[in-house]
Protein backbone atom coordinates (compact mmCIF):
# COMPACT_ATOMS: atom_id res chain seq x y z
CA UNK A 1 0.00 0.00 0.00
CA UNK A 2 1.26 3.46 -0.85
CA UNK A 3 2.53 5.16 2.26
CA UNK A 4 0.56 8.35 1.65
CA UNK A 5 -2.60 6.29 1.07
CA UNK A 6 -2.41 5.16 4.70
CA UNK A 7 -2.99 8.77 5.76
CA UNK A 8 -6.34 8.81 3.99
CA UNK A 9 -7.74 5.73 5.64
CA UNK A 10 -11.00 6.63 7.44
CA UNK A 11 -9.68 5.88 10.92
CA UNK A 12 -6.59 8.01 10.33
CA UNK A 13 -8.56 10.90 8.86
CA UNK A 14 -10.73 10.73 11.98
CA UNK A 15 -7.59 11.11 14.10
CA UNK A 16 -6.59 14.19 12.12
CA UNK A 17 -10.10 15.62 12.39
CA UNK A 18 -10.07 15.18 16.18
CA UNK A 19 -6.66 16.86 16.32
CA UNK A 20 -7.83 19.69 14.07
CA UNK A 21 -10.83 20.41 16.32
CA UNK A 22 -8.58 20.42 19.41
CA UNK A 23 -6.08 22.73 17.70
CA UNK A 24 -8.77 25.21 16.67
CA UNK A 25 -10.27 25.13 20.18
CA UNK A 26 -6.87 25.85 21.68
CA UNK A 27 -6.33 28.73 19.28
CA UNK A 28 -9.82 30.22 19.62
CA UNK A 29 -10.07 30.05 23.41
CA UNK A 30 -6.54 31.40 23.88
CA UNK A 31 -7.10 34.34 21.54
CA UNK A 32 -10.46 35.26 23.08
CA UNK A 33 -9.20 34.99 26.66
CA UNK A 34 -6.01 36.86 25.74
CA UNK A 35 -8.00 39.64 24.07
CA UNK A 36 -10.20 40.04 27.16
CA UNK A 37 -7.11 40.39 29.33
CA UNK A 38 -5.33 42.70 26.89
CA UNK A 39 -7.53 45.80 27.19
CA UNK A 40 -7.27 46.39 30.97
CA UNK A 41 -3.60 45.46 31.01
CA UNK A 42 -2.88 47.81 28.12
CA UNK A 43 -4.54 50.69 29.94
CA UNK A 44 -2.35 49.89 32.95
CA UNK A 45 0.73 49.59 30.73
CA UNK A 46 0.32 53.12 29.29
CA UNK A 47 -0.45 54.66 32.68
CA UNK A 48 1.93 57.37 33.86
CA UNK A 49 1.75 55.92 37.36
CA UNK A 50 4.73 53.59 37.71
CA UNK A 51 3.00 51.58 40.45
CA UNK A 52 0.33 50.74 37.89
CA UNK A 53 2.44 50.27 34.75
CA UNK A 54 5.48 48.50 36.24
CA UNK A 55 3.75 45.19 37.17
CA UNK A 56 2.37 44.91 33.63
CA UNK A 57 5.78 45.75 32.16
CA UNK A 58 7.34 43.01 34.32
CA UNK A 59 4.68 40.50 33.23
CA UNK A 60 5.19 41.20 29.52
CA UNK A 61 8.98 41.27 29.91
CA UNK A 62 9.09 37.85 31.59
CA UNK A 63 6.59 36.19 29.26
CA UNK A 64 8.17 37.58 26.08
CA UNK A 65 11.65 36.78 27.38
CA UNK A 66 11.03 33.05 27.96
CA UNK A 67 10.17 30.29 25.47
CA UNK A 68 6.52 29.30 25.24
CA UNK A 69 7.46 25.64 25.63
CA UNK A 70 9.02 26.41 29.01
CA UNK A 71 5.84 28.22 30.02
CA UNK A 72 3.75 25.17 29.11
CA UNK A 73 6.09 22.95 31.12
CA UNK A 74 6.03 25.37 34.05
CA UNK A 75 2.23 25.39 34.27
CA UNK A 76 1.46 21.73 33.57
CA UNK A 77 4.51 19.95 34.97
CA UNK A 78 5.19 22.61 37.60
CA UNK A 79 2.18 24.31 39.13
CA UNK A 80 -0.36 21.59 38.28
CA UNK A 81 1.83 18.86 39.78
CA UNK A 82 2.52 20.53 43.12
CA UNK A 83 1.18 18.39 45.97
CA UNK A 84 -0.65 21.22 47.71
CA UNK A 85 -2.29 22.24 44.42
CA UNK A 86 -3.41 18.66 43.76
CA UNK A 87 -4.69 18.50 47.33
CA UNK A 88 -7.06 21.38 46.53
CA UNK A 89 -8.31 19.92 43.23
CA UNK A 90 -11.55 18.60 44.70
CA UNK A 91 -12.23 21.28 47.31
CA UNK A 92 -11.41 24.64 45.70
CA UNK A 93 -12.80 25.36 42.23
CA UNK A 94 -9.92 27.50 40.85
CA UNK A 95 -7.47 24.66 41.46
CA UNK A 96 -9.86 22.11 39.96
CA UNK A 97 -9.10 23.58 36.54
CA UNK A 98 -5.47 22.42 36.81
CA UNK A 99 -6.70 18.82 36.56
CA UNK A 100 -7.57 19.51 32.93
CA UNK A 101 -4.62 19.37 30.47
CA UNK A 102 -6.60 21.56 28.08
CA UNK A 103 -6.83 24.33 30.70
CA UNK A 104 -3.10 24.18 31.43
CA UNK A 105 -2.24 24.53 27.74
CA UNK A 106 -4.79 27.31 27.21
CA UNK A 107 -3.50 29.19 30.25
CA UNK A 108 0.05 29.16 28.88
CA UNK A 109 -1.07 30.23 25.39
CA UNK A 110 -3.37 32.92 26.78
CA UNK A 111 -0.69 34.53 28.92
CA UNK A 112 1.75 34.41 26.02
CA UNK A 113 -0.48 36.01 23.41
CA UNK A 114 -1.74 38.53 25.96
CA UNK A 115 1.80 39.71 26.73
CA UNK A 116 2.66 40.27 23.07
CA UNK A 117 -0.66 41.92 22.26
CA UNK A 118 -0.41 44.28 25.23
CA UNK A 119 2.95 45.57 24.04
CA UNK A 120 1.72 45.97 20.46
CA UNK A 121 -1.40 47.87 21.50
CA UNK A 122 0.44 49.96 24.08
CA UNK A 123 2.99 50.95 21.44
CA UNK A 124 0.22 51.93 19.02
CA UNK A 125 -1.44 54.05 21.71
CA UNK A 126 1.80 55.88 22.45
CA UNK A 127 2.27 56.55 18.72
CA UNK A 128 -1.15 58.15 18.29
CA UNK A 129 -0.58 61.34 16.25
CA UNK A 130 -0.51 64.43 18.45
CA UNK A 131 -2.82 66.22 16.02
CA UNK A 132 -5.62 63.73 16.71
CA UNK A 133 -5.29 64.24 20.46
CA UNK A 134 -5.21 68.03 20.14
CA UNK A 135 -8.30 67.94 17.92
CA UNK A 136 -10.16 65.80 20.46
CA UNK A 137 -9.17 68.12 23.30
CA UNK A 138 -10.31 71.11 21.28
CA UNK A 139 -13.66 69.37 20.75
CA UNK A 140 -14.08 69.02 24.51
CA UNK A 141 -13.32 65.31 24.87
CA UNK A 142 -12.51 64.19 28.41
CA UNK A 143 -9.62 61.86 29.21
CA UNK A 144 -11.54 58.58 29.24
CA UNK A 145 -13.93 59.65 26.49
CA UNK A 146 -10.96 60.44 24.29
CA UNK A 147 -9.30 57.12 25.15
CA UNK A 148 -12.27 54.92 24.30
CA UNK A 149 -13.69 56.88 21.38
CA UNK A 150 -10.51 58.02 19.65
CA UNK A 151 -7.21 56.62 20.84
CA UNK A 152 -8.13 52.96 21.37
CA UNK A 153 -10.07 52.51 18.10
CA UNK A 154 -7.27 54.19 16.16
CA UNK A 155 -4.60 52.08 17.90
CA UNK A 156 -6.52 48.85 17.30
CA UNK A 157 -6.78 49.55 13.60
CA UNK A 158 -3.07 50.32 13.31
CA UNK A 159 -2.20 47.20 15.32
CA UNK A 160 -4.13 44.93 12.97
CA UNK A 161 -1.18 43.95 10.70
CA UNK A 162 0.99 43.10 13.69
CA UNK A 163 -1.82 41.24 15.42
CA UNK A 164 -2.40 39.11 12.33
CA UNK A 165 1.20 37.89 12.65
CA UNK A 166 0.58 37.14 16.32
CA UNK A 167 -2.49 35.04 15.49
CA UNK A 168 -0.55 33.05 12.90
CA UNK A 169 2.29 32.52 15.37
CA UNK A 170 -0.20 31.32 17.97
CA UNK A 171 -1.65 28.85 15.46
CA UNK A 172 1.82 27.41 14.95
CA UNK A 173 2.50 27.48 18.70
CA UNK A 174 -0.49 25.23 19.41
CA UNK A 175 1.70 22.37 18.21
CA UNK A 176 3.54 22.71 21.54
CA UNK A 177 0.41 21.37 23.24
CA UNK A 178 1.60 17.94 22.07
CA UNK A 179 3.92 17.84 25.11
CA UNK A 180 0.87 17.74 27.39
CA UNK A 181 -0.41 14.16 27.86
CA UNK A 182 -4.02 13.39 26.95
CA UNK A 183 -4.25 16.53 24.79
CA UNK A 184 -4.86 15.33 21.26
CA UNK A 185 -3.92 18.11 18.85
CA UNK A 186 -2.80 17.84 15.22
CA UNK A 187 0.80 17.08 16.12
CA UNK A 188 -0.20 14.28 18.48
CA UNK A 189 -2.47 12.87 15.77
CA UNK A 190 0.50 12.69 13.40
CA UNK A 191 2.63 11.14 16.13
CA UNK A 192 -0.01 8.48 16.79
CA UNK A 193 0.02 7.47 13.11
CA UNK A 194 3.80 7.50 13.13
CA UNK A 195 3.88 5.07 16.06
CA UNK A 196 1.26 2.80 14.51
CA UNK A 197 2.64 2.53 10.97
CA UNK A 198 6.29 3.57 11.51
CA UNK A 199 6.00 6.31 8.90
CA UNK A 200 8.74 8.83 9.48
CA UNK A 201 7.63 11.66 7.19
CA UNK A 202 4.15 11.22 5.72
CA UNK A 203 2.03 11.94 8.85
CA UNK A 204 3.97 15.12 9.63
CA UNK A 205 3.99 16.29 5.99
CA UNK A 206 0.21 15.99 6.00
CA UNK A 207 0.03 18.02 9.23
CA UNK A 208 2.32 20.65 7.71
CA UNK A 209 -0.06 20.94 4.75
CA UNK A 210 -3.01 21.37 7.13
CA UNK A 211 -1.17 24.10 9.06
CA UNK A 212 -0.30 25.80 5.78
CA UNK A 213 -3.96 25.81 4.71
CA UNK A 214 -5.07 27.18 8.09
CA UNK A 215 -2.37 29.86 7.93
CA UNK A 216 -3.44 30.88 4.43
CA UNK A 217 -7.07 31.14 5.57
CA UNK A 218 -6.13 33.32 8.57
CA UNK A 219 -3.92 35.59 6.45
CA UNK A 220 -6.73 35.99 3.92
CA UNK A 221 -9.24 36.94 6.63
CA UNK A 222 -6.88 39.51 8.12
CA UNK A 223 -6.15 40.97 4.69
CA UNK A 224 -9.88 41.57 4.28
CA UNK A 225 -10.02 43.19 7.72
CA UNK A 226 -7.04 45.39 6.93
CA UNK A 227 -8.61 46.41 3.63
CA UNK A 228 -11.76 47.39 5.52
CA UNK A 229 -10.34 49.13 8.58
CA UNK A 230 -7.11 50.55 7.15
CA UNK A 231 -8.59 51.85 3.91
CA UNK A 232 -7.87 55.42 4.97
CA UNK A 233 -4.13 54.71 4.92
CA UNK A 234 -4.06 53.61 1.28
CA UNK A 235 -2.86 56.20 -1.26
CA UNK A 236 -5.66 57.94 -3.11
CA UNK A 237 -5.83 56.75 -6.71
CA UNK A 238 -5.86 59.50 -9.33
PDB file of C-alpha atoms in Angstrom:
ATOM      1  CA  UNK A   1       0.000   0.000   0.000  1.00  0.00           C
ATOM      2  CA  UNK A   2       1.257   3.460  -0.852  1.00  0.00           C
ATOM      3  CA  UNK A   3       2.526   5.159   2.257  1.00  0.00           C
ATOM      4  CA  UNK A   4       0.560   8.350   1.654  1.00  0.00           C
ATOM      5  CA  UNK A   5      -2.596   6.287   1.074  1.00  0.00           C
ATOM      6  CA  UNK A   6      -2.408   5.159   4.696  1.00  0.00           C
ATOM      7  CA  UNK A   7      -2.994   8.769   5.763  1.00  0.00           C
ATOM      8  CA  UNK A   8      -6.339   8.813   3.986  1.00  0.00           C
ATOM      9  CA  UNK A   9      -7.743   5.728   5.636  1.00  0.00           C
ATOM     10  CA  UNK A  10     -11.003   6.632   7.436  1.00  0.00           C
ATOM     11  CA  UNK A  11      -9.683   5.877  10.917  1.00  0.00           C
ATOM     12  CA  UNK A  12      -6.589   8.012  10.332  1.00  0.00           C
ATOM     13  CA  UNK A  13      -8.557  10.900   8.862  1.00  0.00           C
ATOM     14  CA  UNK A  14     -10.730  10.726  11.977  1.00  0.00           C
ATOM     15  CA  UNK A  15      -7.586  11.112  14.097  1.00  0.00           C
ATOM     16  CA  UNK A  16      -6.593  14.191  12.117  1.00  0.00           C
ATOM     17  CA  UNK A  17     -10.101  15.616  12.390  1.00  0.00           C
ATOM     18  CA  UNK A  18     -10.067  15.180  16.176  1.00  0.00           C
ATOM     19  CA  UNK A  19      -6.660  16.858  16.316  1.00  0.00           C
ATOM     20  CA  UNK A  20      -7.832  19.693  14.068  1.00  0.00           C
ATOM     21  CA  UNK A  21     -10.827  20.409  16.324  1.00  0.00           C
ATOM     22  CA  UNK A  22      -8.580  20.424  19.408  1.00  0.00           C
ATOM     23  CA  UNK A  23      -6.079  22.734  17.697  1.00  0.00           C
ATOM     24  CA  UNK A  24      -8.775  25.207  16.667  1.00  0.00           C
ATOM     25  CA  UNK A  25     -10.273  25.126  20.176  1.00  0.00           C
ATOM     26  CA  UNK A  26      -6.867  25.852  21.683  1.00  0.00           C
ATOM     27  CA  UNK A  27      -6.326  28.734  19.281  1.00  0.00           C
ATOM     28  CA  UNK A  28      -9.821  30.219  19.620  1.00  0.00           C
ATOM     29  CA  UNK A  29     -10.071  30.052  23.407  1.00  0.00           C
ATOM     30  CA  UNK A  30      -6.535  31.397  23.878  1.00  0.00           C
ATOM     31  CA  UNK A  31      -7.097  34.338  21.537  1.00  0.00           C
ATOM     32  CA  UNK A  32     -10.463  35.260  23.082  1.00  0.00           C
ATOM     33  CA  UNK A  33      -9.198  34.993  26.662  1.00  0.00           C
ATOM     34  CA  UNK A  34      -6.015  36.855  25.745  1.00  0.00           C
ATOM     35  CA  UNK A  35      -8.003  39.641  24.072  1.00  0.00           C
ATOM     36  CA  UNK A  36     -10.200  40.043  27.158  1.00  0.00           C
ATOM     37  CA  UNK A  37      -7.111  40.395  29.333  1.00  0.00           C
ATOM     38  CA  UNK A  38      -5.331  42.702  26.887  1.00  0.00           C
ATOM     39  CA  UNK A  39      -7.535  45.798  27.191  1.00  0.00           C
ATOM     40  CA  UNK A  40      -7.273  46.394  30.969  1.00  0.00           C
ATOM     41  CA  UNK A  41      -3.595  45.458  31.015  1.00  0.00           C
ATOM     42  CA  UNK A  42      -2.880  47.814  28.118  1.00  0.00           C
ATOM     43  CA  UNK A  43      -4.541  50.693  29.945  1.00  0.00           C
ATOM     44  CA  UNK A  44      -2.354  49.887  32.951  1.00  0.00           C
ATOM     45  CA  UNK A  45       0.730  49.590  30.726  1.00  0.00           C
ATOM     46  CA  UNK A  46       0.319  53.121  29.287  1.00  0.00           C
ATOM     47  CA  UNK A  47      -0.453  54.658  32.675  1.00  0.00           C
ATOM     48  CA  UNK A  48       1.926  57.374  33.857  1.00  0.00           C
ATOM     49  CA  UNK A  49       1.750  55.918  37.362  1.00  0.00           C
ATOM     50  CA  UNK A  50       4.731  53.592  37.714  1.00  0.00           C
ATOM     51  CA  UNK A  51       2.999  51.578  40.446  1.00  0.00           C
ATOM     52  CA  UNK A  52       0.331  50.741  37.890  1.00  0.00           C
ATOM     53  CA  UNK A  53       2.440  50.269  34.748  1.00  0.00           C
ATOM     54  CA  UNK A  54       5.484  48.500  36.243  1.00  0.00           C
ATOM     55  CA  UNK A  55       3.745  45.191  37.173  1.00  0.00           C
ATOM     56  CA  UNK A  56       2.371  44.908  33.633  1.00  0.00           C
ATOM     57  CA  UNK A  57       5.781  45.750  32.161  1.00  0.00           C
ATOM     58  CA  UNK A  58       7.341  43.007  34.317  1.00  0.00           C
ATOM     59  CA  UNK A  59       4.680  40.503  33.232  1.00  0.00           C
ATOM     60  CA  UNK A  60       5.188  41.197  29.525  1.00  0.00           C
ATOM     61  CA  UNK A  61       8.976  41.270  29.907  1.00  0.00           C
ATOM     62  CA  UNK A  62       9.092  37.852  31.594  1.00  0.00           C
ATOM     63  CA  UNK A  63       6.590  36.187  29.264  1.00  0.00           C
ATOM     64  CA  UNK A  64       8.168  37.576  26.083  1.00  0.00           C
ATOM     65  CA  UNK A  65      11.648  36.776  27.377  1.00  0.00           C
ATOM     66  CA  UNK A  66      11.031  33.055  27.964  1.00  0.00           C
ATOM     67  CA  UNK A  67      10.165  30.294  25.466  1.00  0.00           C
ATOM     68  CA  UNK A  68       6.517  29.298  25.244  1.00  0.00           C
ATOM     69  CA  UNK A  69       7.464  25.637  25.629  1.00  0.00           C
ATOM     70  CA  UNK A  70       9.025  26.411  29.007  1.00  0.00           C
ATOM     71  CA  UNK A  71       5.843  28.222  30.025  1.00  0.00           C
ATOM     72  CA  UNK A  72       3.746  25.172  29.113  1.00  0.00           C
ATOM     73  CA  UNK A  73       6.086  22.948  31.123  1.00  0.00           C
ATOM     74  CA  UNK A  74       6.030  25.369  34.048  1.00  0.00           C
ATOM     75  CA  UNK A  75       2.231  25.393  34.266  1.00  0.00           C
ATOM     76  CA  UNK A  76       1.463  21.730  33.568  1.00  0.00           C
ATOM     77  CA  UNK A  77       4.513  19.948  34.969  1.00  0.00           C
ATOM     78  CA  UNK A  78       5.191  22.605  37.599  1.00  0.00           C
ATOM     79  CA  UNK A  79       2.176  24.310  39.127  1.00  0.00           C
ATOM     80  CA  UNK A  80      -0.359  21.592  38.280  1.00  0.00           C
ATOM     81  CA  UNK A  81       1.832  18.858  39.779  1.00  0.00           C
ATOM     82  CA  UNK A  82       2.516  20.529  43.124  1.00  0.00           C
ATOM     83  CA  UNK A  83       1.180  18.390  45.970  1.00  0.00           C
ATOM     84  CA  UNK A  84      -0.649  21.220  47.706  1.00  0.00           C
ATOM     85  CA  UNK A  85      -2.288  22.238  44.419  1.00  0.00           C
ATOM     86  CA  UNK A  86      -3.409  18.665  43.762  1.00  0.00           C
ATOM     87  CA  UNK A  87      -4.688  18.501  47.326  1.00  0.00           C
ATOM     88  CA  UNK A  88      -7.064  21.379  46.533  1.00  0.00           C
ATOM     89  CA  UNK A  89      -8.306  19.921  43.231  1.00  0.00           C
ATOM     90  CA  UNK A  90     -11.547  18.596  44.703  1.00  0.00           C
ATOM     91  CA  UNK A  91     -12.229  21.285  47.305  1.00  0.00           C
ATOM     92  CA  UNK A  92     -11.413  24.642  45.697  1.00  0.00           C
ATOM     93  CA  UNK A  93     -12.796  25.361  42.228  1.00  0.00           C
ATOM     94  CA  UNK A  94      -9.925  27.502  40.849  1.00  0.00           C
ATOM     95  CA  UNK A  95      -7.469  24.661  41.457  1.00  0.00           C
ATOM     96  CA  UNK A  96      -9.862  22.108  39.962  1.00  0.00           C
ATOM     97  CA  UNK A  97      -9.097  23.576  36.544  1.00  0.00           C
ATOM     98  CA  UNK A  98      -5.467  22.421  36.813  1.00  0.00           C
ATOM     99  CA  UNK A  99      -6.697  18.825  36.561  1.00  0.00           C
ATOM    100  CA  UNK A 100      -7.569  19.510  32.931  1.00  0.00           C
ATOM    101  CA  UNK A 101      -4.623  19.370  30.472  1.00  0.00           C
ATOM    102  CA  UNK A 102      -6.595  21.563  28.077  1.00  0.00           C
ATOM    103  CA  UNK A 103      -6.829  24.327  30.699  1.00  0.00           C
ATOM    104  CA  UNK A 104      -3.101  24.181  31.427  1.00  0.00           C
ATOM    105  CA  UNK A 105      -2.236  24.531  27.740  1.00  0.00           C
ATOM    106  CA  UNK A 106      -4.790  27.307  27.208  1.00  0.00           C
ATOM    107  CA  UNK A 107      -3.502  29.195  30.248  1.00  0.00           C
ATOM    108  CA  UNK A 108       0.054  29.158  28.880  1.00  0.00           C
ATOM    109  CA  UNK A 109      -1.070  30.229  25.395  1.00  0.00           C
ATOM    110  CA  UNK A 110      -3.375  32.922  26.783  1.00  0.00           C
ATOM    111  CA  UNK A 111      -0.688  34.531  28.922  1.00  0.00           C
ATOM    112  CA  UNK A 112       1.753  34.409  26.022  1.00  0.00           C
ATOM    113  CA  UNK A 113      -0.479  36.011  23.407  1.00  0.00           C
ATOM    114  CA  UNK A 114      -1.736  38.531  25.963  1.00  0.00           C
ATOM    115  CA  UNK A 115       1.805  39.712  26.727  1.00  0.00           C
ATOM    116  CA  UNK A 116       2.664  40.270  23.068  1.00  0.00           C
ATOM    117  CA  UNK A 117      -0.657  41.924  22.256  1.00  0.00           C
ATOM    118  CA  UNK A 118      -0.406  44.281  25.235  1.00  0.00           C
ATOM    119  CA  UNK A 119       2.952  45.567  24.037  1.00  0.00           C
ATOM    120  CA  UNK A 120       1.720  45.970  20.457  1.00  0.00           C
ATOM    121  CA  UNK A 121      -1.396  47.870  21.497  1.00  0.00           C
ATOM    122  CA  UNK A 122       0.435  49.965  24.083  1.00  0.00           C
ATOM    123  CA  UNK A 123       2.986  50.948  21.439  1.00  0.00           C
ATOM    124  CA  UNK A 124       0.225  51.935  19.024  1.00  0.00           C
ATOM    125  CA  UNK A 125      -1.444  54.052  21.711  1.00  0.00           C
ATOM    126  CA  UNK A 126       1.796  55.880  22.448  1.00  0.00           C
ATOM    127  CA  UNK A 127       2.273  56.546  18.721  1.00  0.00           C
ATOM    128  CA  UNK A 128      -1.146  58.148  18.286  1.00  0.00           C
ATOM    129  CA  UNK A 129      -0.585  61.344  16.252  1.00  0.00           C
ATOM    130  CA  UNK A 130      -0.505  64.432  18.454  1.00  0.00           C
ATOM    131  CA  UNK A 131      -2.816  66.219  16.024  1.00  0.00           C
ATOM    132  CA  UNK A 132      -5.620  63.731  16.709  1.00  0.00           C
ATOM    133  CA  UNK A 133      -5.292  64.244  20.456  1.00  0.00           C
ATOM    134  CA  UNK A 134      -5.214  68.027  20.139  1.00  0.00           C
ATOM    135  CA  UNK A 135      -8.301  67.944  17.917  1.00  0.00           C
ATOM    136  CA  UNK A 136     -10.161  65.804  20.458  1.00  0.00           C
ATOM    137  CA  UNK A 137      -9.173  68.122  23.301  1.00  0.00           C
ATOM    138  CA  UNK A 138     -10.314  71.113  21.284  1.00  0.00           C
ATOM    139  CA  UNK A 139     -13.661  69.371  20.746  1.00  0.00           C
ATOM    140  CA  UNK A 140     -14.084  69.023  24.509  1.00  0.00           C
ATOM    141  CA  UNK A 141     -13.317  65.309  24.875  1.00  0.00           C
ATOM    142  CA  UNK A 142     -12.508  64.189  28.413  1.00  0.00           C
ATOM    143  CA  UNK A 143      -9.617  61.858  29.212  1.00  0.00           C
ATOM    144  CA  UNK A 144     -11.545  58.581  29.236  1.00  0.00           C
ATOM    145  CA  UNK A 145     -13.933  59.649  26.490  1.00  0.00           C
ATOM    146  CA  UNK A 146     -10.958  60.440  24.286  1.00  0.00           C
ATOM    147  CA  UNK A 147      -9.295  57.118  25.153  1.00  0.00           C
ATOM    148  CA  UNK A 148     -12.269  54.915  24.302  1.00  0.00           C
ATOM    149  CA  UNK A 149     -13.692  56.880  21.381  1.00  0.00           C
ATOM    150  CA  UNK A 150     -10.513  58.025  19.649  1.00  0.00           C
ATOM    151  CA  UNK A 151      -7.210  56.615  20.837  1.00  0.00           C
ATOM    152  CA  UNK A 152      -8.129  52.955  21.368  1.00  0.00           C
ATOM    153  CA  UNK A 153     -10.074  52.505  18.099  1.00  0.00           C
ATOM    154  CA  UNK A 154      -7.271  54.190  16.161  1.00  0.00           C
ATOM    155  CA  UNK A 155      -4.602  52.077  17.901  1.00  0.00           C
ATOM    156  CA  UNK A 156      -6.522  48.851  17.302  1.00  0.00           C
ATOM    157  CA  UNK A 157      -6.782  49.550  13.601  1.00  0.00           C
ATOM    158  CA  UNK A 158      -3.073  50.321  13.315  1.00  0.00           C
ATOM    159  CA  UNK A 159      -2.201  47.195  15.322  1.00  0.00           C
ATOM    160  CA  UNK A 160      -4.132  44.927  12.974  1.00  0.00           C
ATOM    161  CA  UNK A 161      -1.180  43.948  10.697  1.00  0.00           C
ATOM    162  CA  UNK A 162       0.992  43.095  13.694  1.00  0.00           C
ATOM    163  CA  UNK A 163      -1.817  41.242  15.425  1.00  0.00           C
ATOM    164  CA  UNK A 164      -2.397  39.111  12.326  1.00  0.00           C
ATOM    165  CA  UNK A 165       1.195  37.891  12.649  1.00  0.00           C
ATOM    166  CA  UNK A 166       0.581  37.143  16.318  1.00  0.00           C
ATOM    167  CA  UNK A 167      -2.494  35.042  15.489  1.00  0.00           C
ATOM    168  CA  UNK A 168      -0.545  33.054  12.896  1.00  0.00           C
ATOM    169  CA  UNK A 169       2.294  32.518  15.367  1.00  0.00           C
ATOM    170  CA  UNK A 170      -0.202  31.316  17.967  1.00  0.00           C
ATOM    171  CA  UNK A 171      -1.648  28.852  15.464  1.00  0.00           C
ATOM    172  CA  UNK A 172       1.824  27.412  14.952  1.00  0.00           C
ATOM    173  CA  UNK A 173       2.495  27.480  18.696  1.00  0.00           C
ATOM    174  CA  UNK A 174      -0.489  25.232  19.410  1.00  0.00           C
ATOM    175  CA  UNK A 175       1.701  22.366  18.214  1.00  0.00           C
ATOM    176  CA  UNK A 176       3.538  22.709  21.540  1.00  0.00           C
ATOM    177  CA  UNK A 177       0.409  21.365  23.236  1.00  0.00           C
ATOM    178  CA  UNK A 178       1.600  17.939  22.069  1.00  0.00           C
ATOM    179  CA  UNK A 179       3.915  17.839  25.109  1.00  0.00           C
ATOM    180  CA  UNK A 180       0.866  17.741  27.390  1.00  0.00           C
ATOM    181  CA  UNK A 181      -0.405  14.159  27.859  1.00  0.00           C
ATOM    182  CA  UNK A 182      -4.016  13.388  26.948  1.00  0.00           C
ATOM    183  CA  UNK A 183      -4.254  16.525  24.794  1.00  0.00           C
ATOM    184  CA  UNK A 184      -4.864  15.335  21.263  1.00  0.00           C
ATOM    185  CA  UNK A 185      -3.923  18.108  18.855  1.00  0.00           C
ATOM    186  CA  UNK A 186      -2.803  17.836  15.218  1.00  0.00           C
ATOM    187  CA  UNK A 187       0.803  17.083  16.120  1.00  0.00           C
ATOM    188  CA  UNK A 188      -0.198  14.280  18.477  1.00  0.00           C
ATOM    189  CA  UNK A 189      -2.466  12.873  15.768  1.00  0.00           C
ATOM    190  CA  UNK A 190       0.502  12.689  13.399  1.00  0.00           C
ATOM    191  CA  UNK A 191       2.634  11.143  16.126  1.00  0.00           C
ATOM    192  CA  UNK A 192      -0.007   8.475  16.788  1.00  0.00           C
ATOM    193  CA  UNK A 193       0.019   7.471  13.108  1.00  0.00           C
ATOM    194  CA  UNK A 194       3.804   7.503  13.133  1.00  0.00           C
ATOM    195  CA  UNK A 195       3.884   5.066  16.058  1.00  0.00           C
ATOM    196  CA  UNK A 196       1.256   2.803  14.509  1.00  0.00           C
ATOM    197  CA  UNK A 197       2.639   2.533  10.969  1.00  0.00           C
ATOM    198  CA  UNK A 198       6.288   3.567  11.515  1.00  0.00           C
ATOM    199  CA  UNK A 199       6.000   6.308   8.899  1.00  0.00           C
ATOM    200  CA  UNK A 200       8.743   8.830   9.476  1.00  0.00           C
ATOM    201  CA  UNK A 201       7.630  11.660   7.187  1.00  0.00           C
ATOM    202  CA  UNK A 202       4.146  11.220   5.722  1.00  0.00           C
ATOM    203  CA  UNK A 203       2.027  11.945   8.853  1.00  0.00           C
ATOM    204  CA  UNK A 204       3.969  15.120   9.628  1.00  0.00           C
ATOM    205  CA  UNK A 205       3.995  16.289   5.994  1.00  0.00           C
ATOM    206  CA  UNK A 206       0.207  15.994   5.996  1.00  0.00           C
ATOM    207  CA  UNK A 207       0.032  18.023   9.228  1.00  0.00           C
ATOM    208  CA  UNK A 208       2.322  20.650   7.711  1.00  0.00           C
ATOM    209  CA  UNK A 209      -0.062  20.938   4.753  1.00  0.00           C
ATOM    210  CA  UNK A 210      -3.009  21.373   7.128  1.00  0.00           C
ATOM    211  CA  UNK A 211      -1.170  24.096   9.059  1.00  0.00           C
ATOM    212  CA  UNK A 212      -0.298  25.803   5.783  1.00  0.00           C
ATOM    213  CA  UNK A 213      -3.961  25.814   4.712  1.00  0.00           C
ATOM    214  CA  UNK A 214      -5.074  27.184   8.093  1.00  0.00           C
ATOM    215  CA  UNK A 215      -2.370  29.860   7.926  1.00  0.00           C
ATOM    216  CA  UNK A 216      -3.442  30.877   4.430  1.00  0.00           C
ATOM    217  CA  UNK A 217      -7.071  31.145   5.575  1.00  0.00           C
ATOM    218  CA  UNK A 218      -6.131  33.322   8.566  1.00  0.00           C
ATOM    219  CA  UNK A 219      -3.916  35.588   6.452  1.00  0.00           C
ATOM    220  CA  UNK A 220      -6.726  35.990   3.922  1.00  0.00           C
ATOM    221  CA  UNK A 221      -9.239  36.942   6.634  1.00  0.00           C
ATOM    222  CA  UNK A 222      -6.883  39.514   8.116  1.00  0.00           C
ATOM    223  CA  UNK A 223      -6.147  40.975   4.693  1.00  0.00           C
ATOM    224  CA  UNK A 224      -9.881  41.565   4.277  1.00  0.00           C
ATOM    225  CA  UNK A 225     -10.023  43.189   7.720  1.00  0.00           C
ATOM    226  CA  UNK A 226      -7.042  45.392   6.926  1.00  0.00           C
ATOM    227  CA  UNK A 227      -8.609  46.412   3.629  1.00  0.00           C
ATOM    228  CA  UNK A 228     -11.756  47.392   5.517  1.00  0.00           C
ATOM    229  CA  UNK A 229     -10.341  49.126   8.584  1.00  0.00           C
ATOM    230  CA  UNK A 230      -7.112  50.549   7.153  1.00  0.00           C
ATOM    231  CA  UNK A 231      -8.593  51.848   3.911  1.00  0.00           C
ATOM    232  CA  UNK A 232      -7.871  55.421   4.965  1.00  0.00           C
ATOM    233  CA  UNK A 233      -4.133  54.711   4.922  1.00  0.00           C
ATOM    234  CA  UNK A 234      -4.063  53.614   1.280  1.00  0.00           C
ATOM    235  CA  UNK A 235      -2.860  56.200  -1.264  1.00  0.00           C
ATOM    236  CA  UNK A 236      -5.655  57.942  -3.110  1.00  0.00           C
ATOM    237  CA  UNK A 237      -5.829  56.751  -6.710  1.00  0.00           C
ATOM    238  CA  UNK A 238      -5.860  59.505  -9.328  1.00  0.00           C
TER     239      UNK A 238
END
